[in-house]
Coordinates of C-alpha atoms in Angstrom, one line a residue:
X44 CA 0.0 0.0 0.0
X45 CA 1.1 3.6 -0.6
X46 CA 2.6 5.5 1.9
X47 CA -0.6 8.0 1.9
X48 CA -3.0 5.6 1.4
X49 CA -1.4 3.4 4.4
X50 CA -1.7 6.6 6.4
X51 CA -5.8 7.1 5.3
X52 CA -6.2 3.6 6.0
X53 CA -4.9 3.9 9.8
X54 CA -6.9 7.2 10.4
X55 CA -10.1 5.5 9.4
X56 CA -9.3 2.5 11.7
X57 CA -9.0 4.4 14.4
X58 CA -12.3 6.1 13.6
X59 CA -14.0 2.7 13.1
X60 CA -12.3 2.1 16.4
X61 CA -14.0 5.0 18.5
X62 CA -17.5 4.2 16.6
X63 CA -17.6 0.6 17.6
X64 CA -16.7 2.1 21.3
X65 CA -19.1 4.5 21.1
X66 CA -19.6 6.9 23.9
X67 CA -18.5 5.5 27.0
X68 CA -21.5 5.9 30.1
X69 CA -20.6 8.5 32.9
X70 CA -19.6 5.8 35.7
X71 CA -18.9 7.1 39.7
X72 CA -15.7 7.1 40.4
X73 CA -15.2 4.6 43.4
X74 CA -12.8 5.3 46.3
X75 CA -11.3 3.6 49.0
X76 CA -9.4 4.5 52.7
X77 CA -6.3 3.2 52.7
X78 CA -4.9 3.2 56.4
X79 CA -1.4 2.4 57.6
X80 CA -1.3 1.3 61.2
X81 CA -0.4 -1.7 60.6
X82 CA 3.5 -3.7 60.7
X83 CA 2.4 -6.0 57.9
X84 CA 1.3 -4.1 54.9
X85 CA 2.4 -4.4 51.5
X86 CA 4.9 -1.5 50.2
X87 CA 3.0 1.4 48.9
X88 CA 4.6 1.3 45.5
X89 CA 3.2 -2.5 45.1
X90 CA -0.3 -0.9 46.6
X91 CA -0.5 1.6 43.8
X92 CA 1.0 -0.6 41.3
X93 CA -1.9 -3.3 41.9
X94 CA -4.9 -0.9 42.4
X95 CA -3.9 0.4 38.7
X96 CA -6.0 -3.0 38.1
X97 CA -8.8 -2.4 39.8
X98 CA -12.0 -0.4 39.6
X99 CA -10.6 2.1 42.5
X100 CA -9.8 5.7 41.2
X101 CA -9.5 7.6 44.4
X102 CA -7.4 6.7 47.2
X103 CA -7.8 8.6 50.5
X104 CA -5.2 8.7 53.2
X105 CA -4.7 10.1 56.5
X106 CA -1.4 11.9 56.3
X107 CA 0.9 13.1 53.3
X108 CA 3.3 10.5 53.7
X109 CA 6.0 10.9 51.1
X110 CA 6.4 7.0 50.1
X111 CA 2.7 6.8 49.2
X112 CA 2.7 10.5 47.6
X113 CA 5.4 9.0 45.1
X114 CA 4.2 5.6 44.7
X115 CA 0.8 6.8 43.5
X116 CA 2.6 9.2 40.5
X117 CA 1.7 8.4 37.2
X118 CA -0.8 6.0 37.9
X119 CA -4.1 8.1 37.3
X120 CA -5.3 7.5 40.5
X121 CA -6.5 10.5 42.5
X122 CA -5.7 11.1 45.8
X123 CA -6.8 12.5 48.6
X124 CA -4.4 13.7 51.7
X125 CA -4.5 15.1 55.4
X126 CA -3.9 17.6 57.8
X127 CA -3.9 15.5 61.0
X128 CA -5.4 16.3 63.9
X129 CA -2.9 17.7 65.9
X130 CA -1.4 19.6 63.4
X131 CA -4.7 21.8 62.7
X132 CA -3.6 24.2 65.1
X133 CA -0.3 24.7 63.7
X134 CA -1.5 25.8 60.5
X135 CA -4.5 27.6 61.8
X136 CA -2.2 29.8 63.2
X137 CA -1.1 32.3 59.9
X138 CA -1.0 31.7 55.7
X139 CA 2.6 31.4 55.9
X140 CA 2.5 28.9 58.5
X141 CA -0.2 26.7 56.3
X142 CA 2.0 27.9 53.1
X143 CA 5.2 26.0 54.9
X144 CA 2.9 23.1 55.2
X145 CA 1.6 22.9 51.6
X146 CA 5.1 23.8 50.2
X147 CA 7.3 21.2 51.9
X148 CA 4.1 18.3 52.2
X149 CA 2.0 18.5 48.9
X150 CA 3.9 21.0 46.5
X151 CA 7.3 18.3 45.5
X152 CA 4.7 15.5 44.3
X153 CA 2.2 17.5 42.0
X154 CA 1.3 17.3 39.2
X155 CA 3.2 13.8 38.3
X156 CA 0.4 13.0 41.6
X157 CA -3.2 13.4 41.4
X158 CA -4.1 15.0 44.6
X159 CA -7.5 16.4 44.1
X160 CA -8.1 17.8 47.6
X161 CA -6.4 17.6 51.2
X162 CA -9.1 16.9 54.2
X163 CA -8.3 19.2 57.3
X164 CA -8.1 16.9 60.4
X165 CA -10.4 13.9 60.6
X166 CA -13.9 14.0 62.7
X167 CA -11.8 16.7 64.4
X168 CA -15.0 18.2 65.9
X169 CA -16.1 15.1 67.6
X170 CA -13.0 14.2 68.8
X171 CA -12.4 13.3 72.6
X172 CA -9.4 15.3 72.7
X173 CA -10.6 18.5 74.3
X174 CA -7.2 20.0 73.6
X175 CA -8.7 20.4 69.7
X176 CA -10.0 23.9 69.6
X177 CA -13.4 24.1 66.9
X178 CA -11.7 27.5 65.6
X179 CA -8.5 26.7 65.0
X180 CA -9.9 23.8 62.7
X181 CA -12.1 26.6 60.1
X182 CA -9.0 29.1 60.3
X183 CA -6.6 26.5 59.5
X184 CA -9.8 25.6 55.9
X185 CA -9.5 29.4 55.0
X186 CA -5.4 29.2 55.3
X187 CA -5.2 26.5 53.2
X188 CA -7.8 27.2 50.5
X189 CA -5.9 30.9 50.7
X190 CA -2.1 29.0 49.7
X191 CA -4.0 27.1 47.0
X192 CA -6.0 30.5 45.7
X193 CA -2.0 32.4 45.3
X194 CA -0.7 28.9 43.4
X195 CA -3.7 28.8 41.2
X196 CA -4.4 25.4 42.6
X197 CA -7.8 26.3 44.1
X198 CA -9.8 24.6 41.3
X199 CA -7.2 21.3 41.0
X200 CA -7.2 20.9 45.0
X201 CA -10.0 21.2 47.1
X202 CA -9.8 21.7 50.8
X203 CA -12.6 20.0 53.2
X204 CA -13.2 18.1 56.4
X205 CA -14.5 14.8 57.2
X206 CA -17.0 14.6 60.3
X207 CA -18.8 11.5 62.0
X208 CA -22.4 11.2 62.4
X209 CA -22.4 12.6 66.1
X210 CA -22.2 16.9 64.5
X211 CA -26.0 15.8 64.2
X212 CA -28.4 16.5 67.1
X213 CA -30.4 13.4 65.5
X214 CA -30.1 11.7 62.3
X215 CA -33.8 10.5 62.4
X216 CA -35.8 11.4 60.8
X217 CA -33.4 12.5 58.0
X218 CA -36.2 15.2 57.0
X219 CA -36.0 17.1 60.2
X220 CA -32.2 16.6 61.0
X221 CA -30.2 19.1 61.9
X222 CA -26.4 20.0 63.4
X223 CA -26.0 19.6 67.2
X224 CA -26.4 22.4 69.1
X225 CA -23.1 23.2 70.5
X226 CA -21.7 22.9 66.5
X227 CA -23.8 25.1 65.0
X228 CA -21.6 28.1 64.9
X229 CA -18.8 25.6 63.5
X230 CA -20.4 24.0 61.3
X231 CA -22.6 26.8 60.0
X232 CA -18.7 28.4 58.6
X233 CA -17.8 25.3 57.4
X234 CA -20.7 24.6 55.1
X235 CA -20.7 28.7 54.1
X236 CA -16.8 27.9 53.2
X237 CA -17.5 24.5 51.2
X238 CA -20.6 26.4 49.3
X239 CA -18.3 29.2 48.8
X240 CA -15.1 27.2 47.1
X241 CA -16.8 24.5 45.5
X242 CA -15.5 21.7 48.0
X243 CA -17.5 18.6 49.4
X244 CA -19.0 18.1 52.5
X245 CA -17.8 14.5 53.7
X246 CA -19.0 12.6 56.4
X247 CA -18.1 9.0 57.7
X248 CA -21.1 7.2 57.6
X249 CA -21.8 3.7 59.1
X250 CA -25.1 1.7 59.5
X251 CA -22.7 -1.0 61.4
X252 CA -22.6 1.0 64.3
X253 CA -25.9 1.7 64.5
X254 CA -27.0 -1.7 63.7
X255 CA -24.6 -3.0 67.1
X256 CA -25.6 -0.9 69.1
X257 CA -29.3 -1.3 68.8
X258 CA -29.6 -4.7 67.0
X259 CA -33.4 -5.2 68.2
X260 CA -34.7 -1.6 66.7
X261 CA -32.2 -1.9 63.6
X262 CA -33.4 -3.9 60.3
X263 CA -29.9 -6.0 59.4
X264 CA -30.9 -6.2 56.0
X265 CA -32.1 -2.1 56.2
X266 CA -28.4 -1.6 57.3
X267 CA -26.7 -4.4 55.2
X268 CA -28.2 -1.8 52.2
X269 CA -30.6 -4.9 51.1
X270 CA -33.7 -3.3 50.0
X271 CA -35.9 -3.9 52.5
X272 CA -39.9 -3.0 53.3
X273 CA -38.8 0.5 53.9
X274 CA -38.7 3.1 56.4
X275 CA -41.0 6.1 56.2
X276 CA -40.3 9.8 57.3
X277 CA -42.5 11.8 58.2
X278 CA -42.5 14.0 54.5
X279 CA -42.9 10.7 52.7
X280 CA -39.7 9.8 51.8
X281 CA -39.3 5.7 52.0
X282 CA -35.7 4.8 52.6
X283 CA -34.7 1.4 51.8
X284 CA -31.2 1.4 53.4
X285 CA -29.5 3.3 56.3
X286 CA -26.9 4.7 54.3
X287 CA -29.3 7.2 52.5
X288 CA -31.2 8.1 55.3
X289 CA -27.5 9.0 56.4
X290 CA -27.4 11.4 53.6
X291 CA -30.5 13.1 53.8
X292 CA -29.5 13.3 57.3
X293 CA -26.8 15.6 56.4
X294 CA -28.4 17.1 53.7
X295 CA -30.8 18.6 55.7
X296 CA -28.8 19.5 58.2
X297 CA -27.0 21.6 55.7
X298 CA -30.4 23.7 54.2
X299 CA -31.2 24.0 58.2
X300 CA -28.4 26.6 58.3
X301 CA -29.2 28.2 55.6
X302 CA -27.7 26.5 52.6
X303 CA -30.2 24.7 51.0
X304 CA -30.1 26.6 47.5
X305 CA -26.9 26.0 47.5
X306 CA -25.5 23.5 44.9
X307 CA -23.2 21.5 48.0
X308 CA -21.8 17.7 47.2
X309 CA -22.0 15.2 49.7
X310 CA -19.4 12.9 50.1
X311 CA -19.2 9.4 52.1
X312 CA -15.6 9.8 53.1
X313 CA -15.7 6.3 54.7
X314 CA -18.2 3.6 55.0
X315 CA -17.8 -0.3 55.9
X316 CA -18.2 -3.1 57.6
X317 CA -16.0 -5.3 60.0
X318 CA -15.4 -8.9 59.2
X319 CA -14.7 -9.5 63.1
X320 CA -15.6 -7.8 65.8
X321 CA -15.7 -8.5 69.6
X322 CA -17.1 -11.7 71.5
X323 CA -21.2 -11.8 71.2
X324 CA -20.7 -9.4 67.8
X325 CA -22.6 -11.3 65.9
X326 CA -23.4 -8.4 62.5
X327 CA -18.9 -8.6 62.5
X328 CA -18.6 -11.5 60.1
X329 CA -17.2 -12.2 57.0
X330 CA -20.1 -12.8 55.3
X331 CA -22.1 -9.4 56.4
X332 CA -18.7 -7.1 55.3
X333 CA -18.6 -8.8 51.7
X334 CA -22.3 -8.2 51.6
X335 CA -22.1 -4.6 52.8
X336 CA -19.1 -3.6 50.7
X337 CA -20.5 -5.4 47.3
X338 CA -23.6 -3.7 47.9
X339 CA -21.3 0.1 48.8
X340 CA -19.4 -0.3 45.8
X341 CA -22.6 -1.1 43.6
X342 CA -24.0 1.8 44.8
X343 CA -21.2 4.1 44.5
X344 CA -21.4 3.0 40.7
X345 CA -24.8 3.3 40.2
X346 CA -25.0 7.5 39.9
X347 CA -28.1 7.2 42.0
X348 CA -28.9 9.9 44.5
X349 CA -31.5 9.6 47.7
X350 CA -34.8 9.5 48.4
X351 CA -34.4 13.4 49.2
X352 CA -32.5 14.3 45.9
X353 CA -32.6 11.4 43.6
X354 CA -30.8 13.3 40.8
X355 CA -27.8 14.1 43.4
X356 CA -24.6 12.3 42.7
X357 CA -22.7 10.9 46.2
X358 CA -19.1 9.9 46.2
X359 CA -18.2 7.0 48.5
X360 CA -15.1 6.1 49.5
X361 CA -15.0 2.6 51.3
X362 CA -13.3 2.0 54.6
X363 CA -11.0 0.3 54.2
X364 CA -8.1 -1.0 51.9
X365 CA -6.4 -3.2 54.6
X366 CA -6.9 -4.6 57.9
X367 CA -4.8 -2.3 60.4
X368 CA -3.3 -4.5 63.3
X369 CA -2.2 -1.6 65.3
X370 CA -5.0 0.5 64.8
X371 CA -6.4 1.3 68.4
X372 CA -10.0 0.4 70.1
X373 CA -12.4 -2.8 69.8
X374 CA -11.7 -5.6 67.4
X375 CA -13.6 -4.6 64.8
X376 CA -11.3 -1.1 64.6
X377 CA -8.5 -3.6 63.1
X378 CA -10.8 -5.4 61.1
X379 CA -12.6 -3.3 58.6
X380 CA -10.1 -3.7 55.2
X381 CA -10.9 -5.9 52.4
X382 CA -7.4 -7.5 52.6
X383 CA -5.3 -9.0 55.2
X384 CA -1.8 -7.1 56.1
X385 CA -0.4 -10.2 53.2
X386 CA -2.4 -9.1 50.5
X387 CA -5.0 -11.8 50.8
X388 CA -8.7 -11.7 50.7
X389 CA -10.5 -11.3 54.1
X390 CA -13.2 -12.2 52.1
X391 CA -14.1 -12.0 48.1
X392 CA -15.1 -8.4 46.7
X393 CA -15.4 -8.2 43.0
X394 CA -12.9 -5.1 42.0
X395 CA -12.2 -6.0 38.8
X396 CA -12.6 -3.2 35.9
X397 CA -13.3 -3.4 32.5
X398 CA -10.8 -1.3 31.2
X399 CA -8.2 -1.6 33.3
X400 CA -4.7 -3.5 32.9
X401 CA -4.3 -7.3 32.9
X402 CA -8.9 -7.0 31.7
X403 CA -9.0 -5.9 35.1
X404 CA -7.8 -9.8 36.2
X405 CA -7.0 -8.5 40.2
X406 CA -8.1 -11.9 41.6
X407 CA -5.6 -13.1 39.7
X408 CA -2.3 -11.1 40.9
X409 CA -0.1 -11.3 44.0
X410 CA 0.9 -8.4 46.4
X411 CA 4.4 -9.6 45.4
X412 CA 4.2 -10.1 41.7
X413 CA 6.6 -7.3 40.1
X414 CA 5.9 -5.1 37.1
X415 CA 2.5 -4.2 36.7
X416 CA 1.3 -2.2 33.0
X417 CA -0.8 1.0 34.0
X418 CA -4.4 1.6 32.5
X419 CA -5.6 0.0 29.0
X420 CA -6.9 3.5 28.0
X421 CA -4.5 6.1 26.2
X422 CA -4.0 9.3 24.6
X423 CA -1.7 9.1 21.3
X424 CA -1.7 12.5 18.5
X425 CA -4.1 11.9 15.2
X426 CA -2.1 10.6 12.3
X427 CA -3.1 14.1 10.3
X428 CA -2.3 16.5 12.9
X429 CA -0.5 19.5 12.1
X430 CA 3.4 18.5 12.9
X431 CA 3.2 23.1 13.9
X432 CA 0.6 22.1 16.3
X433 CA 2.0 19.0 18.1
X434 CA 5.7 20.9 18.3
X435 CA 3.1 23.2 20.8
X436 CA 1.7 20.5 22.3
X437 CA 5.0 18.6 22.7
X438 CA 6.7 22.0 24.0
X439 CA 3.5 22.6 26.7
X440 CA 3.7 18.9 27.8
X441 CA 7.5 18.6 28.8
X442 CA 7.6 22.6 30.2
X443 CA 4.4 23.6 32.1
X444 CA 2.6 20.4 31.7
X445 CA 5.6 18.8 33.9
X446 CA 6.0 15.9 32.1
X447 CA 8.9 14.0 32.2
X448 CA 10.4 13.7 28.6
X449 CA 14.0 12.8 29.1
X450 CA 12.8 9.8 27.5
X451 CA 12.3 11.2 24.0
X452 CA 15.5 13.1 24.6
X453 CA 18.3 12.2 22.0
X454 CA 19.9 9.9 24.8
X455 CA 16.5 8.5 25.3
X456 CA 15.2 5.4 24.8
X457 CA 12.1 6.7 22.6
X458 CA 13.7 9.1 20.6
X459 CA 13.5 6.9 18.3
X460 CA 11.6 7.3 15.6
X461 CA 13.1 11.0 15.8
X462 CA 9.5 12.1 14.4
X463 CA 7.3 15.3 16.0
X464 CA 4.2 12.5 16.1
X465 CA 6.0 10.0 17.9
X466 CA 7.5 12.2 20.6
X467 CA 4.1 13.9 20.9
X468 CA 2.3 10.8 21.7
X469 CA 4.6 10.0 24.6
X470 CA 4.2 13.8 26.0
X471 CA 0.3 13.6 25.4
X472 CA -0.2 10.1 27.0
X473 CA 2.2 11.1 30.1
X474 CA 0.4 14.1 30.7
X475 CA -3.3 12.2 30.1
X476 CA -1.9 9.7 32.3
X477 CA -1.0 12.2 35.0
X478 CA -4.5 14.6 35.0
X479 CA -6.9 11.4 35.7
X480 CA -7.5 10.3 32.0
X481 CA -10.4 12.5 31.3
X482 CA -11.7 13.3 28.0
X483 CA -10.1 17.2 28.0
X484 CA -6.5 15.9 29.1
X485 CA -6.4 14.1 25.5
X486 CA -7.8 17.2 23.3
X487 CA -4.4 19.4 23.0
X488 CA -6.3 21.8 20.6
X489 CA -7.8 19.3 18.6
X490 CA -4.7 16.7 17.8
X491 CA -5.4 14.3 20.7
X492 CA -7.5 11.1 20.5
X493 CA -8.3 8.5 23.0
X494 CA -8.0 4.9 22.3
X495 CA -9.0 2.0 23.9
X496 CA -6.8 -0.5 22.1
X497 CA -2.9 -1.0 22.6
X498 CA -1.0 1.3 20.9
X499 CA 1.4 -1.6 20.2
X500 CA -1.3 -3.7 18.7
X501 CA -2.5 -0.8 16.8
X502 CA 1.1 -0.1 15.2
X503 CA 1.0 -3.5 14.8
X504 CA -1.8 -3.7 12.8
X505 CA -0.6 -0.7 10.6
X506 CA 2.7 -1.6 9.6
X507 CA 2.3 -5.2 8.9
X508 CA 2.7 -4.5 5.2
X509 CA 5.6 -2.6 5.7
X510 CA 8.7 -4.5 7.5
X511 CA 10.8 -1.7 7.6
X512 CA 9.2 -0.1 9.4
X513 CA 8.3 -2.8 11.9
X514 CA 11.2 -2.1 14.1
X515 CA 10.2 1.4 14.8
X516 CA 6.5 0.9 15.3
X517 CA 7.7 -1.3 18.1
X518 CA 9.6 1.1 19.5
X519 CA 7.2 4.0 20.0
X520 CA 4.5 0.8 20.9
X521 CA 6.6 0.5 23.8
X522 CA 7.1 4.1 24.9
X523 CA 3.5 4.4 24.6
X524 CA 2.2 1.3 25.6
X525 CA 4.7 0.4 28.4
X526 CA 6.7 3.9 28.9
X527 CA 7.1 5.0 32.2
X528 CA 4.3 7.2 31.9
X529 CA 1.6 4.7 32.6
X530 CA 3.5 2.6 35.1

């Protein structure tokens, strides 16, 4: 085949290619908690590397700890990080004192890692340390969200605080909740803040608790999220599982002070259930957490809201990633993760993702297996885009994008092909890597295009008539494919 006609032939494949796809259905990102009070648990650069393979997008910790902040680069992975609890005060105190934080904790890892927000404390209000002052905890929001505003961060990064169920007065029924009294000053600034920056509201909410502590009023399958007969409130909403009662709990706790017109995201920062709990626990078994957390991640897929706001979309982030066998309290404190401290099962949860590494194969991987390939979803230039126009593109990715392109360097191992197209696709797909993989990481005015197929099977597929070339196409199939930018 001609040279030009080759080239016509591989754009329309690759048009063929997005038609079969189609348009791909908006699906809820899924998060989970990972914890680290534990002697036993897997390296984070093996935790990130395996939960590339899985249907988890977000990961939400309780620190900044470098090792995970590193390990989770490149991965298109969100995360979320945290002020603890006894640091609050030390950044409520100035800017420059929540600046030092931000510059020395956060700033080195961005933007090769996705953090997407940084939670302030953790159910700091409700805390039994009466050293915490309920001040110090909004100042040290408004400090923060200030130090993002002067980096031009404040739309990337997103600053909030998680709170428990006990800021309610009652959380039944969820129609006529409302914040406690004593909170109400507190949390009335904290919601005007969240409304006012475009951050979510998250709480930690658990129908295990309530369900142990008052097993004879509580429905097990009501708080197991089965759909059971229902539970009324009084304005006619039915609720058909705890967890959205939860919600509307909040929710209306949030127009009681004022900010009901206001266009405020809820977020379940952590929700689960223990596999073991203390003697006479009977709702801690293995059975009742795989149940539960098949049924939270269903959920979190589903895009559906609450009886209250059925349109409303709720993130969910599920507690947790691992057991913790230092965590402090009750047995069931060490016993909430999905996975032992070894990497195996506590109990089976289907986490497998259609278009992720490996077809998603999880089950099917160890915690100490070694190289694992990143995402099957990339970002590579069209085959007729303007060589002017991706020498821009190439230019924004490896200078402001922050890229790493040493790769496509002359002493790099994809330089060759020494062609604008080539080294594009590597800056493109390392930057769409880096941003999440959404849709607008892969435009680059026009010259980007997503693809769901292997780049090397693709190159494949077009050169096969031309042997040549082969050697090349398998070149920039591997930088693309397998570079370091999807790792």
């Amino acid at each position: 085949m001609a040279p030009h006609l080759l080239l016509h032939h591989h754009h329309h494949l690759l048009l063929l290619l997005l038609l079969l796809l189609g348009p791909l259905p908006y699906v809820s990102s899924v998060g989970i908690n990972y914890g680290t009070l534990g002697n036993n648990l897997p390296s984070p650069k093996k935790v990130a590397q395996l939960l590339q393979s899985t249907l988890i997008d977000k990961v939400k910790i309780y620190d900044t700890n470098p090792e995970i902040l590193e390990a989770f680069s490149n991965t298109g992975i969100d995360l979320i990080v945290a002020v603890e609890n006894y640091h609050v005060g030390n950044i409520s105190k100035d800017v420059a004192a929540s600046d030092e934080w931000f510059a020395t904790r956060v700033q080195p890892f961005i933007p090769a890692t996705s953090i997407v927000a940084i939670c302030v404390g953790n159910e700091y209000l409700t805390t039994t340390d009466e050293n915490l002052d309920p001040d110090a905890l909004v100042q040290a929001m408004q400090n923060l969200h200030a130090v993002l505003l002067k980096r031009g961060l404040d739309r990337k990064i997103k600053v909030t605080t998680p709170h428990s169920m006990a800021v309610l007065a009652s959380s039944f029924p969820p129609s006529s909740s409302t914040f406690a009294t004593k909170l109400l000053p507190t949390m009335s600034s904290i919601v005007g803040f969240l409304a006012d920056t475009g951050a979510p509201f998250m709480v930690n909410a658990y129908p295990y608790f309530a369900y142990r502590d008052n097993p004879s009023s509580v429905d097990m399958e009501y708080a197991l999220l089965g759909n059971s007969t229902g539970v009324h409130d009084p304005k006619g909403y039915i609720y058909h599982n705890m967890l959205d009662a939860q919600i509307d709990a909040v929710r209306s706790a949030i127009d009681a002070v004022g900010f009901g017109n206001m266009s405020i995201e809820i977020t379940v920062s952590e929700s689960g259930w223990p596999s073991k709990g203390e003697p006479g626990d009977t709702a801690a078994t293995p059975d009742n957490a795989k149940t539960y957390n098949t049924r939270l991640i269903e959920r979190a897929q589903s895009n559906q809201g609450t009886p209250m706001k059925p349109k409303a979309k709720t993130e969910i982030f599920v507690f947790a990633l691992f057991n913790e066998n230092k965590k402090q309290g009750d047995t069931s404190e060490r016993n909430f993760g999905i996975f032992n401290g070894d990497g195996s099962k506590v109990y089976s949860v289907d986490l497998s993702c259609e278009f992720c590494s490996n077809g998603g194969a999880f089950e099917k991987m160890s915690w100490t297996s070694g190289r694992v390939r990143g995402p099957s979803v990339w970002c590579v230039a069209k085959p007729h885009a303007d060589e002017k126009v991706l020498q821009t593109v190439l230019d924004f990715c490896c200078g402001p994008g922050g890229v790493d392109c040493r790769e496509v360097y002359e002493s790099g191992d994809c330089f060759e092909p020494d062609k604008v197209h080539a080294h594009a696709s590597y800056a493109m797909n390392a930057y769409y890597q880096m941003h999440g993989r959404n849709y607008w990481n892969c435009d680059f005015k026009g010259t980007g295009l997503v693809t769901f197929s292997d780049p090397s099977k693709l190159w494949d597929m077009q050169v096969s008539s031309a042997v040549i070339q082969k050697a090349k196409a398998a070149a920039i199939a591997h930088c693309i494919g397998s570079g370091s930018a999807v790792q």
